């Protein structure tokens, strides 16, 4: 598996192979540990070949490893401007960063753009960008603070739509498994376009563009607390338990079954730390809502009664 993991990290696997590797990583703690250790070794080997700074926050309680008990900061720089100019003409090699469920990651791309990745998300990005375009691929949720460059638009490709900007801050949520697409603009401007179609959608700061019922809809951003997931917080404001559970399923990659329909319709407001885990969230919810739950580790399933 080490050889296949390395190919995955280097972006040299097919979509089918990618799915197999992601499932293997999420299967158990030992697999996650092996993936994280190999990725760190690979990043160190890129010294003087990249312009990427990666900062990860790891939950030591989940991994149980001394090597992962602190935030790892890897600063990788080009050998010099001459090397950068020479490689600009070459086809950039793609890299893949996958964030396991219940975790998050932070990185700085070659152009200075900052990216935060939420749980169960994958970002593919080149070692360096060309002089006229900057393109990355996202599966999951990411927050982007894009460095302005009028000559090189920045594009985030998702499974359904592409988001194109020059320099701005925005959040993208695009999980193919749940057919979820949503982009929220904090400042600047974005243009959203479905691949192969001419129609372009533009939104203003503090607006959200989401795919619902087969069409794109624009709505105001009502609660900026949501974006605190970058600091490791889940924030919920008067959301139904059913909607909250759907988000927990995405972030922790677990199936949650609610056997009481009336509970799913009850509403909740509060904040949770991602690193505390899903059981902590359920125990806090139990303080305000009466229910019991059982965990089936073999099926990766939680049943709420």
mmCIF file of C-alpha atoms in Angstrom:
data_model
loop_
_atom_site.group_PDB
_atom_site.id
_atom_site.type_symbol
_atom_site.label_atom_id
_atom_site.label_comp_id
_atom_site.label_asym_id
_atom_site.label_seq_id
_atom_site.Cartn_x
_atom_site.Cartn_y
_atom_site.Cartn_z
ATOM 1 C CA UNK A 1 0.000 0.000 0.000
ATOM 2 C CA UNK A 2 2.962 2.378 0.558
ATOM 3 C CA UNK A 3 3.606 2.567 -3.182
ATOM 4 C CA UNK A 4 -0.066 3.283 -3.943
ATOM 5 C CA UNK A 5 -0.213 5.880 -1.138
ATOM 6 C CA UNK A 6 2.816 7.663 -2.563
ATOM 7 C CA UNK A 7 1.239 7.735 -6.033
ATOM 8 C CA UNK A 8 -1.926 9.158 -4.452
ATOM 9 C CA UNK A 9 0.010 11.899 -2.652
ATOM 10 C CA UNK A 10 1.798 12.728 -5.912
ATOM 11 C CA UNK A 11 -1.526 12.889 -7.785
ATOM 12 C CA UNK A 12 -0.705 9.935 -10.042
ATOM 13 C CA UNK A 13 -3.809 7.804 -9.455
ATOM 14 C CA UNK A 14 -7.112 7.479 -11.292
ATOM 15 C CA UNK A 15 -10.459 8.559 -9.741
ATOM 16 C CA UNK A 16 -11.217 4.903 -8.990
ATOM 17 C CA UNK A 17 -7.857 4.417 -7.279
ATOM 18 C CA UNK A 18 -8.368 7.664 -5.347
ATOM 19 C CA UNK A 19 -11.644 6.355 -3.933
ATOM 20 C CA UNK A 20 -9.950 3.095 -2.901
ATOM 21 C CA UNK A 21 -7.131 4.947 -1.104
ATOM 22 C CA UNK A 22 -9.514 7.329 0.707
ATOM 23 C CA UNK A 23 -11.600 4.396 1.949
ATOM 24 C CA UNK A 24 -8.435 2.632 3.115
ATOM 25 C CA UNK A 25 -7.240 5.738 5.006
ATOM 26 C CA UNK A 26 -10.563 6.123 6.821
ATOM 27 C CA UNK A 27 -10.817 2.410 7.644
ATOM 28 C CA UNK A 28 -8.782 2.521 10.879
ATOM 29 C CA UNK A 29 -6.369 4.564 12.979
ATOM 30 C CA UNK A 30 -3.329 2.579 11.853
ATOM 31 C CA UNK A 31 -4.067 3.395 8.201
ATOM 32 C CA UNK A 32 -4.474 7.101 8.985
ATOM 33 C CA UNK A 33 -1.168 7.070 10.868
ATOM 34 C CA UNK A 34 0.620 5.419 7.959
ATOM 35 C CA UNK A 35 -0.820 7.957 5.487
ATOM 36 C CA UNK A 36 0.092 10.995 7.593
ATOM 37 C CA UNK A 37 3.627 9.730 8.256
ATOM 38 C CA UNK A 38 4.261 9.004 4.567
ATOM 39 C CA UNK A 39 2.883 12.373 3.525
ATOM 40 C CA UNK A 40 5.200 14.176 5.951
ATOM 41 C CA UNK A 41 8.196 12.294 4.571
ATOM 42 C CA UNK A 42 7.184 13.162 1.019
ATOM 43 C CA UNK A 43 6.791 16.852 1.824
ATOM 44 C CA UNK A 44 10.197 16.957 3.489
ATOM 45 C CA UNK A 45 11.690 15.357 0.365
ATOM 46 C CA UNK A 46 10.346 18.251 -1.691
ATOM 47 C CA UNK A 47 12.647 20.721 0.065
ATOM 48 C CA UNK A 48 13.766 23.335 -2.441
ATOM 49 C CA UNK A 49 11.379 22.002 -5.086
ATOM 50 C CA UNK A 50 8.144 23.671 -3.964
ATOM 51 C CA UNK A 51 6.771 26.980 -2.745
ATOM 52 C CA UNK A 52 4.193 25.456 -0.434
ATOM 53 C CA UNK A 53 3.779 25.901 3.295
ATOM 54 C CA UNK A 54 1.593 23.327 5.017
ATOM 55 C CA UNK A 55 0.251 23.600 8.523
ATOM 56 C CA UNK A 56 -1.804 20.749 9.983
ATOM 57 C CA UNK A 57 -3.721 20.472 13.201
ATOM 58 C CA UNK A 58 -3.951 16.872 14.361
ATOM 59 C CA UNK A 59 -6.095 15.436 17.137
ATOM 60 C CA UNK A 60 -3.588 13.419 19.216
ATOM 61 C CA UNK A 61 -6.407 11.779 21.139
ATOM 62 C CA UNK A 62 -7.612 10.202 17.913
ATOM 63 C CA UNK A 63 -4.256 9.148 16.480
ATOM 64 C CA UNK A 64 -2.442 8.395 19.726
ATOM 65 C CA UNK A 65 0.986 9.163 18.244
ATOM 66 C CA UNK A 66 3.707 11.305 19.750
ATOM 67 C CA UNK A 67 4.784 12.271 16.236
ATOM 68 C CA UNK A 68 1.357 13.820 15.678
ATOM 69 C CA UNK A 69 0.889 15.503 19.056
ATOM 70 C CA UNK A 70 1.800 18.916 17.748
ATOM 71 C CA UNK A 71 0.981 21.070 14.772
ATOM 72 C CA UNK A 72 3.445 20.214 12.011
ATOM 73 C CA UNK A 73 4.665 23.178 10.015
ATOM 74 C CA UNK A 74 6.603 22.464 6.856
ATOM 75 C CA UNK A 75 8.037 25.407 4.990
ATOM 76 C CA UNK A 76 9.239 24.495 1.503
ATOM 77 C CA UNK A 77 10.859 27.086 -0.715
ATOM 78 C CA UNK A 78 12.255 27.298 -4.237
ATOM 79 C CA UNK A 79 16.027 27.074 -4.621
ATOM 80 C CA UNK A 80 15.872 30.491 -6.286
ATOM 81 C CA UNK A 81 14.205 32.694 -8.867
ATOM 82 C CA UNK A 82 16.197 31.084 -11.694
ATOM 83 C CA UNK A 83 14.792 27.644 -10.873
ATOM 84 C CA UNK A 84 11.291 29.128 -10.684
ATOM 85 C CA UNK A 85 11.566 30.741 -14.117
ATOM 86 C CA UNK A 86 12.857 27.546 -15.681
ATOM 87 C CA UNK A 87 10.104 25.348 -14.241
ATOM 88 C CA UNK A 88 7.339 27.761 -15.244
ATOM 89 C CA UNK A 89 7.605 26.421 -18.780
ATOM 90 C CA UNK A 90 7.240 22.826 -17.646
ATOM 91 C CA UNK A 91 3.988 21.105 -16.893
ATOM 92 C CA UNK A 92 3.389 21.400 -13.149
ATOM 93 C CA UNK A 93 3.151 18.168 -11.197
ATOM 94 C CA UNK A 94 -0.084 17.811 -9.235
ATOM 95 C CA UNK A 95 -0.139 17.037 -5.520
ATOM 96 C CA UNK A 96 -3.008 15.732 -3.409
ATOM 97 C CA UNK A 97 -3.853 16.656 0.180
ATOM 98 C CA UNK A 98 -6.576 14.607 1.882
ATOM 99 C CA UNK A 99 -7.986 15.588 5.294
ATOM 100 C CA UNK A 100 -9.317 12.591 7.271
ATOM 101 C CA UNK A 101 -12.713 12.752 8.919
ATOM 102 C CA UNK A 102 -12.784 14.771 12.140
ATOM 103 C CA UNK A 103 -9.662 16.748 11.161
ATOM 104 C CA UNK A 104 -8.827 19.946 9.252
ATOM 105 C CA UNK A 105 -5.779 21.317 7.456
ATOM 106 C CA UNK A 106 -4.254 24.623 6.463
ATOM 107 C CA UNK A 107 -1.821 25.357 3.642
ATOM 108 C CA UNK A 108 -0.336 28.144 1.559
ATOM 109 C CA UNK A 109 -0.049 27.591 -2.183
ATOM 110 C CA UNK A 110 2.807 28.648 -4.450
ATOM 111 C CA UNK A 111 1.160 32.019 -5.247
ATOM 112 C CA UNK A 112 0.592 32.902 -1.587
ATOM 113 C CA UNK A 113 -3.092 31.894 -1.554
ATOM 114 C CA UNK A 114 -4.216 30.552 1.842
ATOM 115 C CA UNK A 115 -6.464 27.486 1.946
ATOM 116 C CA UNK A 116 -8.269 25.893 4.881
ATOM 117 C CA UNK A 117 -9.674 22.393 4.326
ATOM 118 C CA UNK A 118 -12.501 20.905 6.358
ATOM 119 C CA UNK A 119 -12.978 17.283 7.381
ATOM 120 C CA UNK A 120 -13.161 14.547 4.753
ATOM 121 C CA UNK A 121 -11.943 16.919 1.995
ATOM 122 C CA UNK A 122 -9.416 16.523 -0.816
ATOM 123 C CA UNK A 123 -7.483 19.267 -2.622
ATOM 124 C CA UNK A 124 -5.399 18.709 -5.772
ATOM 125 C CA UNK A 125 -2.992 21.517 -6.631
ATOM 126 C CA UNK A 126 0.119 22.019 -8.794
ATOM 127 C CA UNK A 127 3.621 22.470 -7.441
ATOM 128 C CA UNK A 128 3.683 25.818 -9.231
ATOM 129 C CA UNK A 129 1.177 27.851 -11.253
ATOM 130 C CA UNK A 130 1.543 29.072 -14.821
ATOM 131 C CA UNK A 131 1.857 32.789 -15.580
ATOM 132 C CA UNK A 132 -1.719 33.102 -16.883
ATOM 133 C CA UNK A 133 -3.819 30.674 -14.796
ATOM 134 C CA UNK A 134 -4.091 29.202 -11.295
ATOM 135 C CA UNK A 135 -6.284 26.105 -11.004
ATOM 136 C CA UNK A 136 -6.976 23.708 -8.122
ATOM 137 C CA UNK A 137 -9.493 20.882 -7.670
ATOM 138 C CA UNK A 138 -11.623 20.508 -4.543
ATOM 139 C CA UNK A 139 -13.767 17.678 -3.247
ATOM 140 C CA UNK A 140 -15.290 18.581 0.099
ATOM 141 C CA UNK A 141 -15.134 21.961 1.838
ATOM 142 C CA UNK A 142 -12.482 24.647 1.662
ATOM 143 C CA UNK A 143 -12.039 28.318 2.550
ATOM 144 C CA UNK A 144 -9.834 30.320 0.162
ATOM 145 C CA UNK A 145 -8.078 33.660 0.711
ATOM 146 C CA UNK A 146 -6.800 34.211 -2.837
ATOM 147 C CA UNK A 147 -3.801 36.410 -3.569
ATOM 148 C CA UNK A 148 -4.761 39.000 -6.195
ATOM 149 C CA UNK A 149 -3.257 38.555 -9.669
ATOM 150 C CA UNK A 150 -5.065 40.271 -12.533
ATOM 151 C CA UNK A 151 -3.100 38.337 -15.149
ATOM 152 C CA UNK A 152 -3.748 34.900 -13.649
ATOM 153 C CA UNK A 153 -7.330 34.141 -12.547
ATOM 154 C CA UNK A 154 -7.714 31.610 -9.731
ATOM 155 C CA UNK A 155 -10.139 28.738 -10.424
ATOM 156 C CA UNK A 156 -11.515 26.150 -8.003
ATOM 157 C CA UNK A 157 -12.908 23.154 -9.885
ATOM 158 C CA UNK A 158 -15.543 21.026 -8.139
ATOM 159 C CA UNK A 159 -17.554 18.003 -9.244
ATOM 160 C CA UNK A 160 -20.414 20.264 -10.395
ATOM 161 C CA UNK A 161 -19.294 23.906 -10.848
ATOM 162 C CA UNK A 162 -16.101 25.930 -11.304
ATOM 163 C CA UNK A 163 -15.498 29.089 -9.236
ATOM 164 C CA UNK A 164 -13.303 31.743 -10.886
ATOM 165 C CA UNK A 165 -11.808 34.740 -9.071
ATOM 166 C CA UNK A 166 -8.938 37.225 -9.260
ATOM 167 C CA UNK A 167 -8.428 37.866 -5.548
ATOM 168 C CA UNK A 168 -10.993 37.382 -2.801
ATOM 169 C CA UNK A 169 -12.149 35.351 0.228
ATOM 170 C CA UNK A 170 -14.791 32.696 -0.207
ATOM 171 C CA UNK A 171 -15.956 29.340 1.118
ATOM 172 C CA UNK A 172 -16.752 26.338 -1.085
ATOM 173 C CA UNK A 173 -18.704 23.277 0.022
ATOM 174 C CA UNK A 174 -18.850 20.558 -2.642
ATOM 175 C CA UNK A 175 -19.289 16.986 -1.418
ATOM 176 C CA UNK A 176 -20.198 14.712 -4.372
ATOM 177 C CA UNK A 177 -21.449 11.986 -2.022
ATOM 178 C CA UNK A 178 -24.262 14.239 -0.788
ATOM 179 C CA UNK A 179 -24.641 16.159 -4.058
ATOM 180 C CA UNK A 180 -23.792 19.293 -2.081
ATOM 181 C CA UNK A 181 -22.600 22.518 -3.702
ATOM 182 C CA UNK A 182 -22.439 25.900 -2.027
ATOM 183 C CA UNK A 183 -20.115 28.886 -2.283
ATOM 184 C CA UNK A 184 -20.233 31.853 0.085
ATOM 185 C CA UNK A 185 -18.487 35.138 -0.693
ATOM 186 C CA UNK A 186 -16.936 37.126 2.154
ATOM 187 C CA UNK A 187 -15.297 39.837 0.060
ATOM 188 C CA UNK A 188 -14.272 40.462 -3.556
ATOM 189 C CA UNK A 189 -16.174 38.797 -6.381
ATOM 190 C CA UNK A 190 -16.624 35.318 -7.833
ATOM 191 C CA UNK A 191 -18.007 33.895 -11.070
ATOM 192 C CA UNK A 192 -19.533 30.404 -11.006
ATOM 193 C CA UNK A 193 -19.964 28.321 -14.134
ATOM 194 C CA UNK A 194 -21.036 24.754 -14.787
ATOM 195 C CA UNK A 195 -18.503 22.882 -16.885
ATOM 196 C CA UNK A 196 -19.372 22.969 -20.574
ATOM 197 C CA UNK A 197 -22.169 25.531 -20.206
ATOM 198 C CA UNK A 198 -22.032 29.242 -21.124
ATOM 199 C CA UNK A 199 -24.142 30.656 -18.277
ATOM 200 C CA UNK A 200 -22.153 32.471 -15.568
ATOM 201 C CA UNK A 201 -23.455 33.319 -12.088
ATOM 202 C CA UNK A 202 -21.954 36.184 -10.092
ATOM 203 C CA UNK A 203 -22.517 36.944 -6.428
ATOM 204 C CA UNK A 204 -21.751 39.893 -4.169
ATOM 205 C CA UNK A 205 -20.030 39.931 -0.764
ATOM 206 C CA UNK A 206 -22.138 38.376 2.027
ATOM 207 C CA UNK A 207 -24.096 36.301 -0.502
ATOM 208 C CA UNK A 208 -24.299 32.527 -0.813
ATOM 209 C CA UNK A 209 -24.851 30.613 -4.067
ATOM 210 C CA UNK A 210 -26.147 27.083 -3.546
ATOM 211 C CA UNK A 211 -27.457 24.204 -5.644
ATOM 212 C CA UNK A 212 -30.950 23.241 -4.493
ATOM 213 C CA UNK A 213 -33.777 21.361 -6.168
ATOM 214 C CA UNK A 214 -31.927 21.185 -9.471
ATOM 215 C CA UNK A 215 -31.040 24.896 -9.737
ATOM 216 C CA UNK A 216 -28.661 27.528 -8.349
ATOM 217 C CA UNK A 217 -30.104 29.917 -5.776
ATOM 218 C CA UNK A 218 -28.659 33.112 -4.269
ATOM 219 C CA UNK A 219 -29.350 33.994 -0.636
ATOM 220 C CA UNK A 220 -27.803 36.294 2.004
ATOM 221 C CA UNK A 221 -25.267 34.956 4.507
ATOM 222 C CA UNK A 222 -27.183 35.081 7.764
ATOM 223 C CA UNK A 223 -24.569 33.788 10.177
ATOM 224 C CA UNK A 224 -20.827 34.396 9.831
ATOM 225 C CA UNK A 225 -20.170 32.091 12.790
ATOM 226 C CA UNK A 226 -20.418 29.146 10.404
ATOM 227 C CA UNK A 227 -16.994 29.961 8.948
ATOM 228 C CA UNK A 228 -15.337 29.429 12.325
ATOM 229 C CA UNK A 229 -14.797 25.817 11.257
ATOM 230 C CA UNK A 230 -11.403 27.173 10.139
ATOM 231 C CA UNK A 231 -10.562 27.619 13.832
ATOM 232 C CA UNK A 232 -11.806 24.137 14.648
ATOM 233 C CA UNK A 233 -15.369 25.042 15.669
ATOM 234 C CA UNK A 234 -18.718 23.754 14.479
ATOM 235 C CA UNK A 235 -21.290 26.531 14.938
ATOM 236 C CA UNK A 236 -25.022 25.928 14.645
ATOM 237 C CA UNK A 237 -27.667 28.665 14.850
ATOM 238 C CA UNK A 238 -31.278 27.509 15.247
ATOM 239 C CA UNK A 239 -30.717 24.501 12.986
ATOM 240 C CA UNK A 240 -32.851 21.383 13.049
ATOM 241 C CA UNK A 241 -31.302 18.303 14.637
ATOM 242 C CA UNK A 242 -31.827 16.548 11.306
ATOM 243 C CA UNK A 243 -29.723 19.120 9.403
ATOM 244 C CA UNK A 244 -27.094 19.111 12.145
ATOM 245 C CA UNK A 245 -26.843 15.313 11.930
ATOM 246 C CA UNK A 246 -26.359 15.479 8.135
ATOM 247 C CA UNK A 247 -23.364 17.773 8.615
ATOM 248 C CA UNK A 248 -21.883 15.540 11.310
ATOM 249 C CA UNK A 249 -22.185 12.579 8.928
ATOM 250 C CA UNK A 250 -20.159 14.462 6.319
ATOM 251 C CA UNK A 251 -17.460 15.736 8.659
ATOM 252 C CA UNK A 252 -16.967 12.519 10.641
ATOM 253 C CA UNK A 253 -17.698 10.090 7.775
ATOM 254 C CA UNK A 254 -20.228 8.073 9.762
ATOM 255 C CA UNK A 255 -23.836 7.006 9.158
ATOM 256 C CA UNK A 256 -26.313 8.348 11.754
ATOM 257 C CA UNK A 257 -29.842 6.961 11.872
ATOM 258 C CA UNK A 258 -32.571 8.855 13.773
ATOM 259 C CA UNK A 259 -35.425 6.567 14.749
ATOM 260 C CA UNK A 260 -37.564 9.363 16.213
ATOM 261 C CA UNK A 261 -38.895 11.769 13.608
ATOM 262 C CA UNK A 262 -39.938 14.382 16.179
ATOM 263 C CA UNK A 263 -36.336 14.653 17.384
ATOM 264 C CA UNK A 264 -35.069 15.421 13.866
ATOM 265 C CA UNK A 265 -37.401 18.436 13.697
ATOM 266 C CA UNK A 266 -36.263 19.966 17.001
ATOM 267 C CA UNK A 267 -33.836 22.895 16.715
ATOM 268 C CA UNK A 268 -30.490 23.656 18.298
ATOM 269 C CA UNK A 269 -27.989 26.538 18.619
ATOM 270 C CA UNK A 270 -24.469 26.028 19.915
ATOM 271 C CA UNK A 271 -20.760 25.501 19.243
ATOM 272 C CA UNK A 272 -18.573 22.408 19.320
ATOM 273 C CA UNK A 273 -14.866 21.830 18.884
ATOM 274 C CA UNK A 274 -14.125 19.511 15.977
ATOM 275 C CA UNK A 275 -11.342 17.723 17.854
ATOM 276 C CA UNK A 276 -13.699 16.673 20.677
ATOM 277 C CA UNK A 277 -15.323 14.134 18.367
ATOM 278 C CA UNK A 278 -18.854 13.161 17.484
ATOM 279 C CA UNK A 279 -19.653 11.480 20.821
ATOM 280 C CA UNK A 280 -19.039 14.767 22.624
ATOM 281 C CA UNK A 281 -21.529 16.476 20.295
ATOM 282 C CA UNK A 282 -24.149 13.796 21.004
ATOM 283 C CA UNK A 283 -23.646 14.027 24.773
ATOM 284 C CA UNK A 284 -24.092 17.823 24.678
ATOM 285 C CA UNK A 285 -27.259 17.445 22.597
ATOM 286 C CA UNK A 286 -28.579 15.003 25.201
ATOM 287 C CA UNK A 287 -28.515 17.814 27.794
ATOM 288 C CA UNK A 288 -31.293 19.636 25.927
ATOM 289 C CA UNK A 289 -32.971 16.805 24.037
ATOM 290 C CA UNK A 290 -33.969 13.479 25.505
ATOM 291 C CA UNK A 291 -32.600 10.551 23.480
ATOM 292 C CA UNK A 292 -30.276 7.543 23.667
ATOM 293 C CA UNK A 293 -27.801 6.306 21.082
ATOM 294 C CA UNK A 294 -25.798 3.179 20.274
ATOM 295 C CA UNK A 295 -22.594 2.883 18.250
ATOM 296 C CA UNK A 296 -21.880 0.024 15.843
ATOM 297 C CA UNK A 297 -18.159 0.211 15.042
ATOM 298 C CA UNK A 298 -18.312 -2.621 12.519
ATOM 299 C CA UNK A 299 -20.888 -0.802 10.381
ATOM 300 C CA UNK A 300 -19.510 2.665 11.197
ATOM 301 C CA UNK A 301 -23.040 3.562 12.266
ATOM 302 C CA UNK A 302 -24.743 5.455 15.096
ATOM 303 C CA UNK A 303 -28.394 4.840 15.928
ATOM 304 C CA UNK A 304 -30.291 7.555 17.823
ATOM 305 C CA UNK A 305 -33.404 6.333 19.661
#
